[in-house]
Tab-separated table of C-alpha atoms and ligand atoms in Angstrom:
chain	number	residue	atom	x	y	z
W	1	UNK	CA	0.216	0.026	0.079
W	2	UNK	CA	1.207	3.528	-0.511
W	3	UNK	CA	2.461	5.424	2.421
W	4	UNK	CA	-0.195	8.014	1.671
W	5	UNK	CA	-2.828	5.347	1.422
W	6	UNK	CA	-1.979	3.968	4.559
W	7	UNK	CA	-1.646	7.007	6.956
W	8	UNK	CA	-5.284	7.869	5.320
W	9	UNK	CA	-6.142	4.603	6.849
W	10	UNK	CA	-4.563	5.019	9.998
W	11	UNK	CA	-6.111	8.101	10.673
W	12	UNK	CA	-9.324	6.776	10.077
W	13	UNK	CA	-8.775	3.346	12.243
W	14	UNK	CA	-7.924	6.601	15.093
W	15	UNK	CA	-11.234	8.081	14.417
W	16	UNK	CA	-13.117	4.972	14.739
W	17	UNK	CA	-11.367	3.489	18.135
W	18	UNK	CA	-11.678	7.278	19.554
W	19	UNK	CA	-15.552	7.113	19.640
W	20	UNK	CA	-15.353	4.392	22.425
W	21	UNK	CA	-18.767	3.021	21.361
W	22	UNK	CA	-17.113	-0.653	21.071
W	23	UNK	CA	-14.095	-2.077	22.681
W	24	UNK	CA	-10.852	-0.979	20.497
W	25	UNK	CA	-10.120	-4.414	19.560
W	26	UNK	CA	-13.454	-4.944	18.217
W	27	UNK	CA	-13.376	-1.936	16.196
W	28	UNK	CA	-9.864	-3.024	14.607
W	29	UNK	CA	-10.887	-6.936	13.956
W	30	UNK	CA	-14.200	-5.209	12.465
W	31	UNK	CA	-12.086	-2.982	10.117
W	32	UNK	CA	-10.151	-5.628	9.157
W	33	UNK	CA	-13.366	-7.615	8.232
W	34	UNK	CA	-14.267	-4.822	6.045
W	35	UNK	CA	-10.689	-4.497	4.293
W	36	UNK	CA	-9.774	-7.760	3.290
W	37	UNK	CA	-6.891	-7.117	0.995
W	38	UNK	CA	-4.812	-5.545	3.979
W	39	UNK	CA	-1.566	-7.584	4.192
W	40	UNK	CA	-0.241	-8.579	7.541
W	41	UNK	CA	2.173	-5.550	7.928
W	42	UNK	CA	-0.356	-3.135	6.845
W	43	UNK	CA	-2.715	-4.756	9.412
W	44	UNK	CA	0.033	-4.580	12.255
W	45	UNK	CA	0.747	-1.141	11.195
W	46	UNK	CA	-3.175	-0.091	11.888
W	47	UNK	CA	-3.265	-1.811	14.787
W	48	UNK	CA	-0.272	-0.855	16.389
W	49	UNK	CA	-0.706	2.987	15.559
W	50	UNK	CA	-4.333	3.245	16.439
W	51	UNK	CA	-3.290	1.423	19.987
W	52	UNK	CA	-0.308	3.842	20.631
W	53	UNK	CA	-2.681	6.757	19.839
W	54	UNK	CA	-5.161	4.925	22.671
W	55	UNK	CA	-1.829	4.714	25.181
W	56	UNK	CA	-0.507	8.238	24.483
W	57	UNK	CA	-3.877	9.973	23.958
W	58	UNK	CA	-3.441	12.958	26.531
W	59	UNK	CA	-0.025	13.666	25.278
W	60	UNK	CA	-0.778	12.967	21.520
W	61	UNK	CA	-3.826	15.292	21.679
W	62	UNK	CA	-1.607	17.984	23.260
W	63	UNK	CA	0.406	17.884	20.630
W	64	UNK	CA	-1.780	17.730	18.048
W	65	UNK	CA	-3.433	21.557	19.759
W	66	UNK	CA	-0.399	22.622	17.067
W	67	UNK	CA	-0.229	21.507	13.247
W	68	UNK	CA	-3.175	21.601	10.916
W	69	UNK	CA	-5.561	19.130	8.961
W	70	UNK	CA	-7.432	16.842	10.544
W	71	UNK	CA	-7.179	16.193	14.094
W	72	UNK	CA	-7.566	12.116	13.636
W	73	UNK	CA	-4.433	12.901	10.900
W	74	UNK	CA	-2.607	14.388	13.366
W	75	UNK	CA	-2.911	11.856	16.053
W	76	UNK	CA	-2.416	9.071	13.734
W	77	UNK	CA	1.052	10.984	12.580
W	78	UNK	CA	2.030	11.062	15.994
W	79	UNK	CA	1.246	7.246	16.777
W	80	UNK	CA	2.415	5.969	13.267
W	81	UNK	CA	3.683	2.998	13.916
W	82	UNK	CA	6.677	2.347	11.042
W	83	UNK	CA	10.005	3.740	10.058
W	84	UNK	CA	9.883	7.667	10.060
W	85	UNK	CA	11.409	7.554	6.323
W	86	UNK	CA	8.197	5.674	5.440
W	87	UNK	CA	5.990	7.867	7.495
W	88	UNK	CA	7.721	11.250	6.276
W	89	UNK	CA	6.784	10.349	2.924
W	90	UNK	CA	3.142	10.492	3.444
W	91	UNK	CA	3.435	14.208	4.774
W	92	UNK	CA	3.580	17.439	3.228
W	93	UNK	CA	6.417	19.837	4.330
W	94	UNK	CA	4.366	21.693	6.844
W	95	UNK	CA	3.234	18.284	8.273
W	96	UNK	CA	7.319	17.358	8.744
W	97	UNK	CA	8.170	20.214	9.968
W	98	UNK	CA	5.381	19.998	12.872
W	99	UNK	CA	6.477	16.531	13.391
W	100	UNK	CA	10.157	17.755	13.817
W	101	UNK	CA	9.001	20.149	16.077
W	102	UNK	CA	7.297	17.871	18.356
W	103	UNK	CA	9.807	15.352	18.511
W	104	UNK	CA	12.345	17.910	19.940
W	105	UNK	CA	9.613	18.659	23.173
W	106	UNK	CA	12.050	17.229	26.219
W	107	UNK	CA	9.971	15.367	28.415
W	108	UNK	CA	10.735	17.499	31.045
W	109	UNK	CA	8.455	20.148	29.492
W	110	UNK	CA	5.655	18.500	29.734
W	111	UNK	CA	3.179	18.143	32.641
W	112	UNK	CA	2.911	15.087	34.593
W	113	UNK	CA	-0.878	13.819	32.767
W	114	UNK	CA	1.223	14.208	29.441
W	115	UNK	CA	3.730	11.827	30.646
W	116	UNK	CA	1.773	9.158	32.721
W	117	UNK	CA	-1.498	9.405	30.144
W	118	UNK	CA	-3.649	8.421	32.630
W	119	UNK	CA	-7.293	9.993	33.424
W	120	UNK	CA	-7.379	11.796	36.996
W	121	UNK	CA	-9.656	9.581	38.705
W	122	UNK	CA	-6.928	6.722	38.256
W	123	UNK	CA	-3.898	8.789	39.398
W	124	UNK	CA	-4.810	9.026	42.942
W	125	UNK	CA	-5.790	5.412	43.755
W	126	UNK	CA	-2.657	3.856	41.630
W	127	UNK	CA	-0.195	6.535	44.126
W	128	UNK	CA	-1.642	5.601	46.966
W	129	UNK	CA	-0.863	2.042	46.122
W	130	UNK	CA	2.379	2.161	44.477
W	131	UNK	CA	4.230	4.966	45.783
W	132	UNK	CA	7.002	6.061	44.211
W	133	UNK	CA	6.764	2.967	42.163
W	134	UNK	CA	3.965	5.128	40.088
W	135	UNK	CA	5.896	6.216	37.469
W	136	UNK	CA	7.341	2.800	36.554
W	137	UNK	CA	3.555	1.628	36.703
W	138	UNK	CA	2.487	4.163	34.626
W	139	UNK	CA	5.349	3.523	31.959
W	140	UNK	CA	4.652	-0.075	32.200
W	141	UNK	CA	1.018	0.133	31.643
W	142	UNK	CA	1.888	2.507	28.113
W	143	UNK	CA	4.007	-1.242	26.978
W	144	UNK	CA	2.545	-3.487	24.862
W	145	UNK	CA	2.416	-6.733	26.489
W	146	UNK	CA	5.035	-9.841	25.843
W	147	UNK	CA	2.963	-12.751	24.637
W	148	UNK	CA	2.739	-15.597	27.044
W	149	UNK	CA	1.703	-18.896	26.380
W	150	UNK	CA	0.560	-21.839	28.545
W	151	UNK	CA	1.862	-25.496	27.917
W	152	UNK	CA	-0.816	-28.121	28.191
W	153	UNK	CA	0.619	-30.232	30.391
W	154	UNK	CA	-2.076	-33.148	29.398
W	155	UNK	CA	-0.179	-33.844	26.225
W	156	UNK	CA	2.994	-31.466	26.310
W	157	UNK	CA	6.214	-31.110	28.402
W	158	UNK	CA	6.992	-27.384	28.528
W	159	UNK	CA	11.009	-27.930	27.500
W	160	UNK	CA	9.613	-29.586	24.077
W	161	UNK	CA	7.537	-27.329	23.208
W	162	UNK	CA	9.982	-24.374	24.190
W	163	UNK	CA	12.442	-26.662	21.773
W	164	UNK	CA	9.912	-27.142	19.080
W	165	UNK	CA	8.878	-23.018	19.099
W	166	UNK	CA	12.677	-22.750	18.324
W	167	UNK	CA	12.816	-24.607	15.462
W	168	UNK	CA	9.870	-22.955	13.997
W	169	UNK	CA	11.540	-19.463	14.461
W	170	UNK	CA	9.937	-18.476	17.646
W	171	UNK	CA	12.327	-18.236	20.630
W	172	UNK	CA	10.554	-18.400	23.689
W	173	UNK	CA	11.336	-18.708	27.623
W	174	UNK	CA	10.604	-20.270	30.558
W	175	UNK	CA	7.963	-17.620	32.644
W	176	UNK	CA	9.587	-17.296	36.440
W	177	UNK	CA	6.324	-17.830	38.249
W	178	UNK	CA	3.883	-20.220	36.261
W	179	UNK	CA	4.526	-23.864	35.990
W	180	UNK	CA	3.526	-24.039	32.829
W	181	UNK	CA	4.263	-20.609	31.057
W	182	UNK	CA	6.905	-19.634	27.928
W	183	UNK	CA	7.120	-15.698	27.445
W	184	UNK	CA	7.492	-15.558	23.350
W	185	UNK	CA	9.030	-12.573	21.706
W	186	UNK	CA	7.630	-10.656	19.241
W	187	UNK	CA	3.638	-11.444	17.970
W	188	UNK	CA	4.528	-14.584	15.929
W	189	UNK	CA	1.618	-15.436	13.803
W	190	UNK	CA	0.681	-18.540	16.265
W	191	UNK	CA	-2.257	-20.216	14.952
W	192	UNK	CA	0.092	-21.260	12.044
W	193	UNK	CA	2.438	-23.294	14.152
W	194	UNK	CA	1.758	-27.109	14.949
W	195	UNK	CA	1.716	-26.814	18.643
W	196	UNK	CA	-1.279	-24.347	18.413
W	197	UNK	CA	-2.974	-26.475	16.415
W	198	UNK	CA	-2.508	-29.829	18.128
W	199	UNK	CA	-3.421	-28.209	21.514
W	200	UNK	CA	-0.199	-27.992	23.179
W	201	UNK	CA	-0.237	-24.378	23.549
W	202	UNK	CA	-3.093	-21.685	24.514
W	203	UNK	CA	-2.639	-17.985	24.709
W	204	UNK	CA	-2.355	-16.884	28.202
W	205	UNK	CA	-1.181	-14.589	30.354
W	206	UNK	CA	1.088	-15.852	33.315
W	207	UNK	CA	-0.915	-14.370	36.083
W	208	UNK	CA	-3.892	-16.078	34.585
W	209	UNK	CA	-1.997	-19.005	35.015
W	210	UNK	CA	-1.038	-18.200	38.466
W	211	UNK	CA	-5.082	-18.138	38.938
W	212	UNK	CA	-5.645	-21.585	37.845
W	213	UNK	CA	-2.970	-22.908	39.774
W	214	UNK	CA	-3.714	-21.350	43.188
W	215	UNK	CA	-7.587	-23.137	42.942
W	216	UNK	CA	-4.883	-26.331	43.040
W	217	UNK	CA	-7.720	-28.309	41.398
W	218	UNK	CA	-7.331	-32.184	42.098
W	219	UNK	CA	-7.924	-35.169	40.197
W	220	UNK	CA	-11.333	-36.300	40.129
W	221	UNK	CA	-12.964	-33.456	41.907
W	222	UNK	CA	-16.120	-31.305	41.263
W	223	UNK	CA	-15.097	-27.914	40.469
W	224	UNK	CA	-16.656	-24.868	39.133
W	225	UNK	CA	-15.168	-21.919	37.024
W	226	UNK	CA	-17.863	-19.568	38.131
W	227	UNK	CA	-17.345	-16.658	35.230
W	228	UNK	CA	-15.480	-18.864	32.527
W	229	UNK	CA	-15.705	-16.400	29.526
W	230	UNK	CA	-14.042	-17.838	26.319
W	231	UNK	CA	-12.336	-20.313	29.019
W	232	UNK	CA	-8.769	-19.319	29.230
W	233	UNK	CA	-9.049	-20.833	32.790
W	234	UNK	CA	-11.248	-23.324	32.661
W	235	UNK	CA	-8.759	-25.284	30.002
W	236	UNK	CA	-5.847	-24.582	32.498
W	237	UNK	CA	-7.968	-26.045	35.610
W	238	UNK	CA	-9.084	-29.190	33.549
W	239	UNK	CA	-5.348	-29.966	32.953
W	240	UNK	CA	-4.290	-29.348	36.019
W	241	UNK	CA	-7.542	-31.865	37.097
W	242	UNK	CA	-5.898	-34.364	34.394
W	243	UNK	CA	-9.262	-34.713	32.574
W	244	UNK	CA	-10.655	-36.489	35.356
W	245	UNK	CA	-13.757	-35.252	37.641
W	246	UNK	CA	-16.354	-32.665	36.704
W	247	UNK	CA	-15.585	-28.822	35.502
W	248	UNK	CA	-18.628	-26.763	35.114
W	249	UNK	CA	-17.470	-23.769	33.130
W	250	UNK	CA	-20.655	-21.433	33.755
W	251	UNK	CA	-21.137	-17.630	32.211
W	252	UNK	CA	-24.480	-15.635	31.301
W	253	UNK	CA	-22.622	-15.095	27.936
W	254	UNK	CA	-23.586	-18.016	25.719
W	255	UNK	CA	-21.594	-16.273	23.089
W	256	UNK	CA	-18.233	-16.089	25.310
W	257	UNK	CA	-19.257	-19.882	26.234
W	258	UNK	CA	-19.013	-20.375	22.142
W	259	UNK	CA	-15.966	-19.633	22.000
W	260	UNK	CA	-14.743	-21.978	24.294
W	261	UNK	CA	-15.722	-24.781	22.281
W	262	UNK	CA	-12.924	-24.467	19.723
W	263	UNK	CA	-10.487	-24.543	22.437
W	264	UNK	CA	-11.661	-27.445	24.378
W	265	UNK	CA	-11.685	-29.733	21.377
W	266	UNK	CA	-7.949	-28.798	20.618
W	267	UNK	CA	-7.141	-28.931	24.547
W	268	UNK	CA	-8.360	-32.781	24.643
W	269	UNK	CA	-10.274	-32.167	27.651
W	270	UNK	CA	-13.290	-34.418	28.098
W	271	UNK	CA	-14.314	-33.256	31.431
W	272	UNK	CA	-15.280	-29.699	30.963
W	273	UNK	CA	-19.038	-29.072	30.870
W	274	UNK	CA	-20.000	-25.473	29.491
W	275	UNK	CA	-23.203	-24.095	30.696
W	276	UNK	CA	-24.932	-20.686	30.055
W	277	UNK	CA	-26.618	-19.545	33.110
W	278	UNK	CA	-29.663	-16.640	33.107
W	279	UNK	CA	-27.458	-14.964	36.327
W	280	UNK	CA	-25.971	-15.454	39.628
W	281	UNK	CA	-28.786	-16.944	41.083
W	282	UNK	CA	-29.524	-19.446	38.488
W	283	UNK	CA	-31.634	-22.606	39.307
W	284	UNK	CA	-28.466	-24.680	38.220
W	285	UNK	CA	-26.277	-22.958	40.667
W	286	UNK	CA	-29.042	-23.834	43.555
W	287	UNK	CA	-29.093	-27.188	42.725
W	288	UNK	CA	-24.952	-27.753	42.995
W	289	UNK	CA	-25.311	-26.150	46.102
W	290	UNK	CA	-22.772	-27.662	48.989
W	291	UNK	CA	-21.651	-30.001	46.521
W	292	UNK	CA	-18.452	-28.437	44.555
W	293	UNK	CA	-15.008	-28.675	45.810
W	294	UNK	CA	-13.388	-25.498	43.893
W	295	UNK	CA	-14.950	-22.613	43.213
W	296	UNK	CA	-13.201	-20.192	40.890
W	297	UNK	CA	-14.500	-16.777	40.531
W	298	UNK	CA	-12.924	-14.751	37.702
W	299	UNK	CA	-15.463	-12.011	38.501
W	300	UNK	CA	-16.339	-9.529	35.793
W	301	UNK	CA	-14.389	-6.242	36.339
W	302	UNK	CA	-12.687	-3.385	35.053
W	303	UNK	CA	-9.726	-4.965	33.535
W	304	UNK	CA	-7.763	-1.892	34.098
W	305	UNK	CA	-4.863	-4.338	35.180
W	306	UNK	CA	-4.843	-5.184	31.267
W	307	UNK	CA	-4.209	-1.670	29.969
W	308	UNK	CA	-1.147	-3.038	28.413
W	309	UNK	CA	-3.462	-4.839	25.853
W	310	UNK	CA	-6.770	-2.763	26.267
W	311	UNK	CA	-5.201	0.463	26.425
W	312	UNK	CA	-8.643	1.936	25.407
W	313	UNK	CA	-10.335	0.980	29.075
W	314	UNK	CA	-8.438	3.746	30.795
W	315	UNK	CA	-10.857	5.982	28.554
W	316	UNK	CA	-14.119	3.780	28.938
W	317	UNK	CA	-14.250	3.224	32.152
W	318	UNK	CA	-15.524	5.750	34.853
W	319	UNK	CA	-15.978	5.768	38.800
W	320	UNK	CA	-19.615	5.639	38.193
W	321	UNK	CA	-19.467	2.091	35.887
W	322	UNK	CA	-16.470	0.595	39.037
W	323	UNK	CA	-19.217	1.169	41.720
W	324	UNK	CA	-21.598	-0.520	39.086
W	325	UNK	CA	-19.286	-3.638	39.019
W	326	UNK	CA	-18.551	-3.679	43.058
W	327	UNK	CA	-21.794	-4.406	43.670
W	328	UNK	CA	-22.093	-6.837	40.954
W	329	UNK	CA	-18.952	-8.720	42.359
W	330	UNK	CA	-20.113	-8.902	45.624
W	331	UNK	CA	-23.501	-10.533	44.562
W	332	UNK	CA	-21.472	-13.306	42.148
W	333	UNK	CA	-18.761	-13.999	45.133
W	334	UNK	CA	-22.114	-14.580	47.829
W	335	UNK	CA	-24.067	-16.396	45.289
W	336	UNK	CA	-20.901	-18.920	44.012
W	337	UNK	CA	-19.725	-19.255	47.730
W	338	UNK	CA	-22.951	-21.096	48.211
W	339	UNK	CA	-21.745	-24.091	46.044
W	340	UNK	CA	-18.725	-25.082	48.102
W	341	UNK	CA	-18.787	-27.846	50.461
W	342	UNK	CA	-17.152	-28.076	54.022
W	343	UNK	CA	-13.362	-27.654	53.213
W	344	UNK	CA	-13.935	-26.660	49.723
W	345	UNK	CA	-11.845	-23.754	48.546
W	346	UNK	CA	-13.022	-20.478	47.148
W	347	UNK	CA	-10.707	-18.215	44.858
W	348	UNK	CA	-11.954	-14.602	44.026
W	349	UNK	CA	-9.712	-12.756	41.388
W	350	UNK	CA	-9.704	-9.589	38.953
W	351	UNK	CA	-7.718	-8.292	36.680
W	352	UNK	CA	-8.194	-4.940	37.951
W	353	UNK	CA	-5.880	-2.800	39.885
W	354	UNK	CA	-8.407	-0.650	41.898
W	355	UNK	CA	-8.845	-1.832	45.574
W	356	UNK	CA	-12.364	-1.381	45.872
W	357	UNK	CA	-12.897	-4.423	43.013
W	358	UNK	CA	-10.044	-6.467	44.885
W	359	UNK	CA	-9.303	-6.451	48.656
W	360	UNK	CA	-12.543	-4.088	49.383
W	361	UNK	CA	-14.429	-7.117	48.059
W	362	UNK	CA	-12.680	-9.527	49.417
W	363	UNK	CA	-12.396	-7.766	53.339
W	364	UNK	CA	-16.250	-7.331	53.318
W	365	UNK	CA	-17.076	-10.909	52.213
W	366	UNK	CA	-14.413	-12.311	55.108
W	367	UNK	CA	-16.528	-10.215	57.566
W	368	UNK	CA	-19.997	-11.256	56.503
W	369	UNK	CA	-18.723	-15.159	56.220
W	370	UNK	CA	-17.793	-16.417	59.338
W	371	UNK	CA	-18.066	-20.146	57.782
W	372	UNK	CA	-15.251	-18.813	55.504
W	373	UNK	CA	-11.631	-19.155	56.353
W	374	UNK	CA	-9.321	-16.742	54.765
W	375	UNK	CA	-5.966	-18.126	53.391
W	376	UNK	CA	-2.480	-16.535	53.428
W	377	UNK	CA	-1.701	-16.273	49.429
W	378	UNK	CA	1.531	-16.171	49.629
W	379	UNK	CA	1.927	-19.230	51.762
W	380	UNK	CA	-0.552	-21.312	49.180
W	381	UNK	CA	1.673	-20.152	46.522
W	382	UNK	CA	5.280	-20.943	48.331
W	383	UNK	CA	3.658	-24.873	48.984
W	384	UNK	CA	3.101	-24.658	45.187
W	385	UNK	CA	6.898	-24.377	44.998
W	386	UNK	CA	6.194	-20.441	43.333
W	387	UNK	CA	9.095	-18.796	43.023
W	388	UNK	CA	9.337	-15.468	44.939
W	389	UNK	CA	5.972	-16.339	46.253
W	390	UNK	CA	5.946	-13.395	49.044
W	391	UNK	CA	7.388	-10.944	46.112
W	392	UNK	CA	3.794	-11.362	44.588
W	393	UNK	CA	1.469	-11.126	47.455
W	394	UNK	CA	0.625	-8.364	49.741
W	395	UNK	CA	-2.281	-7.339	52.518
W	396	UNK	CA	-4.094	-9.353	55.129
W	397	UNK	CA	-2.448	-9.588	58.661
W	398	UNK	CA	0.583	-11.321	57.507
W	399	UNK	CA	1.359	-8.856	54.739
W	400	UNK	CA	1.269	-11.807	51.923
W	401	UNK	CA	-2.630	-12.043	52.222
W	402	UNK	CA	-3.683	-11.433	48.415
W	403	UNK	CA	-2.169	-12.255	45.335
W	404	UNK	CA	-1.072	-8.968	43.590
W	405	UNK	CA	0.636	-8.516	40.336
W	406	UNK	CA	1.603	-5.587	38.864
W	407	UNK	CA	3.176	-4.901	35.416
W	408	UNK	CA	5.928	-3.196	36.315
W	409	UNK	CA	7.219	-5.487	39.247
W	410	UNK	CA	5.881	-8.835	37.665
W	411	UNK	CA	5.545	-8.165	34.246
W	412	UNK	CA	2.234	-10.027	33.902
W	413	UNK	CA	-1.003	-7.926	33.629
W	414	UNK	CA	-2.650	-6.371	37.181
W	415	UNK	CA	-3.869	-9.173	38.733
W	416	UNK	CA	-5.578	-9.575	42.207
W	417	UNK	CA	-6.776	-12.804	44.163
W	418	UNK	CA	-8.061	-14.099	47.117
W	419	UNK	CA	-8.563	-17.454	48.935
W	420	UNK	CA	-10.933	-18.933	51.403
W	421	UNK	CA	-11.738	-22.534	52.680
W	422	UNK	CA	-14.881	-23.127	53.991
W	423	UNK	CA	-15.197	-24.307	57.369
W	424	UNK	CA	-15.884	-28.203	57.662
H	1	LIG	C1	-13.058	-11.263	33.279
H	1	LIG	S1	-14.251	-12.561	32.371
H	1	LIG	C2	-13.749	-14.312	32.473
H	1	LIG	C3	-12.392	-14.615	32.054
H	1	LIG	C4	-12.142	-15.989	31.701
H	1	LIG	N1	-12.601	-16.752	32.870
H	1	LIG	C5	-11.007	-16.288	30.924
H	1	LIG	O1	-10.358	-16.588	31.762
H	1	LIG	O2	-10.944	-16.472	30.004
H	1	LIG	C6	-15.498	-12.114	33.588
H	1	LIG	C7	-16.792	-13.157	32.931
H	1	LIG	O3	-18.047	-12.808	34.142
H	1	LIG	C8	-18.742	-13.376	33.164
H	1	LIG	N2	-20.094	-12.810	33.964
H	1	LIG	C9	-20.984	-11.321	34.431
H	1	LIG	N3	-21.891	-11.411	35.082
H	1	LIG	C10	-21.679	-13.138	35.571
H	1	LIG	C11	-22.784	-13.558	36.160
H	1	LIG	N4	-23.395	-12.799	36.969
H	1	LIG	N5	-22.517	-15.073	36.453
H	1	LIG	C12	-21.571	-15.864	35.846
H	1	LIG	N6	-20.899	-14.900	35.183
H	1	LIG	C13	-20.880	-13.671	34.510
H	1	LIG	C14	-18.894	-12.309	31.724
H	1	LIG	O4	-19.467	-12.707	30.776
H	1	LIG	C15	-17.281	-12.615	31.784
H	1	LIG	O5	-17.294	-13.700	30.540
């Protein structure tokens, strides 16, 4: 594609994503479906440009106050993902001069919002939690995430898959905390790799893998993944159960559960039972009350721990939306807890970095449920032989009560988990 046409296309995609009517990944997929002739490199340029604009929106909007031409075009020029020479061949002389002026602005001249690129309402809660780590956190949230894979240890070994990927020209290293994880350089086309086609690997952030590990499901047990979605954690749990017992994958979205089906087929698991429920108090849930060994509640949340992958969320979420989520999280955890038999384990998890969706929910649950004992997550991870377990946790009486993963410290998405045992 000619540089001018590619820049025009980038400006159009930037315009569409900045409408914030739909998640950015859905807008990008839709754009690609509507423009089937785009090649892989053009797609990469378009997607990365739109995502860079979302990541650095406040800075770019400030810089775009000067310059001329449509605003989306100025933003696309600032965020353009590709060689500078290539970009400049698409620009007028005026635009080239303006871009040189923008490039020359020293970071020390920028106001704080133009450096952290976060909405005001998010800055205080993050500063309160990470203190001096705030700028490292803001920087890491503005970077693209690495690609993590989970090796399906039902049918493959991590070391063998690592060798197989290396042979296919995809270097990968074992992840430091999850026993199943491989971290891959760049963004290879995984669907074409045999290990993926035969279900030996799935794409999954290392933090998500740790949530499944924390549930510690055993052979032959009855387990519920309450908010299973497209089943990322379901697959990890089912493999840890060695495809035995019964694993219910519940979700209110039949559409999301549909996306689990091809993944299940690849995985070789035969113990998973997906079922759409109407809401958290569904009859199906009532029938299983008191019968389940382990329940994972991977709750619907703000997703603010995934800003590296979903930078639009910081502009689409709001304090009001968070309040609604907190009410929903409380209700789901309450209902899901009824499923457990005495001695059973409950794990509540989010991919949020806000205390009200995390410690706030966990502490309120503990206070209202004297029949559940809060477990120390640091101690559990230690037993599970997770490297540097205490460093992954914070809070509670011991200071390691909850799992608290941060992108700038652990190179995973931001995750939270709390664990309880139902008293016998
Ligand atoms: C964080 S996502 C789950 C991601 C999934 N566990 C995975 O690993 O891929 C939260 C899920 O909760 C589901 N959900 C929302 N409200 C629910 C409810 N009342 N009961 C059960 N699931 C619900 C959403 O449809 C969404 O799929």
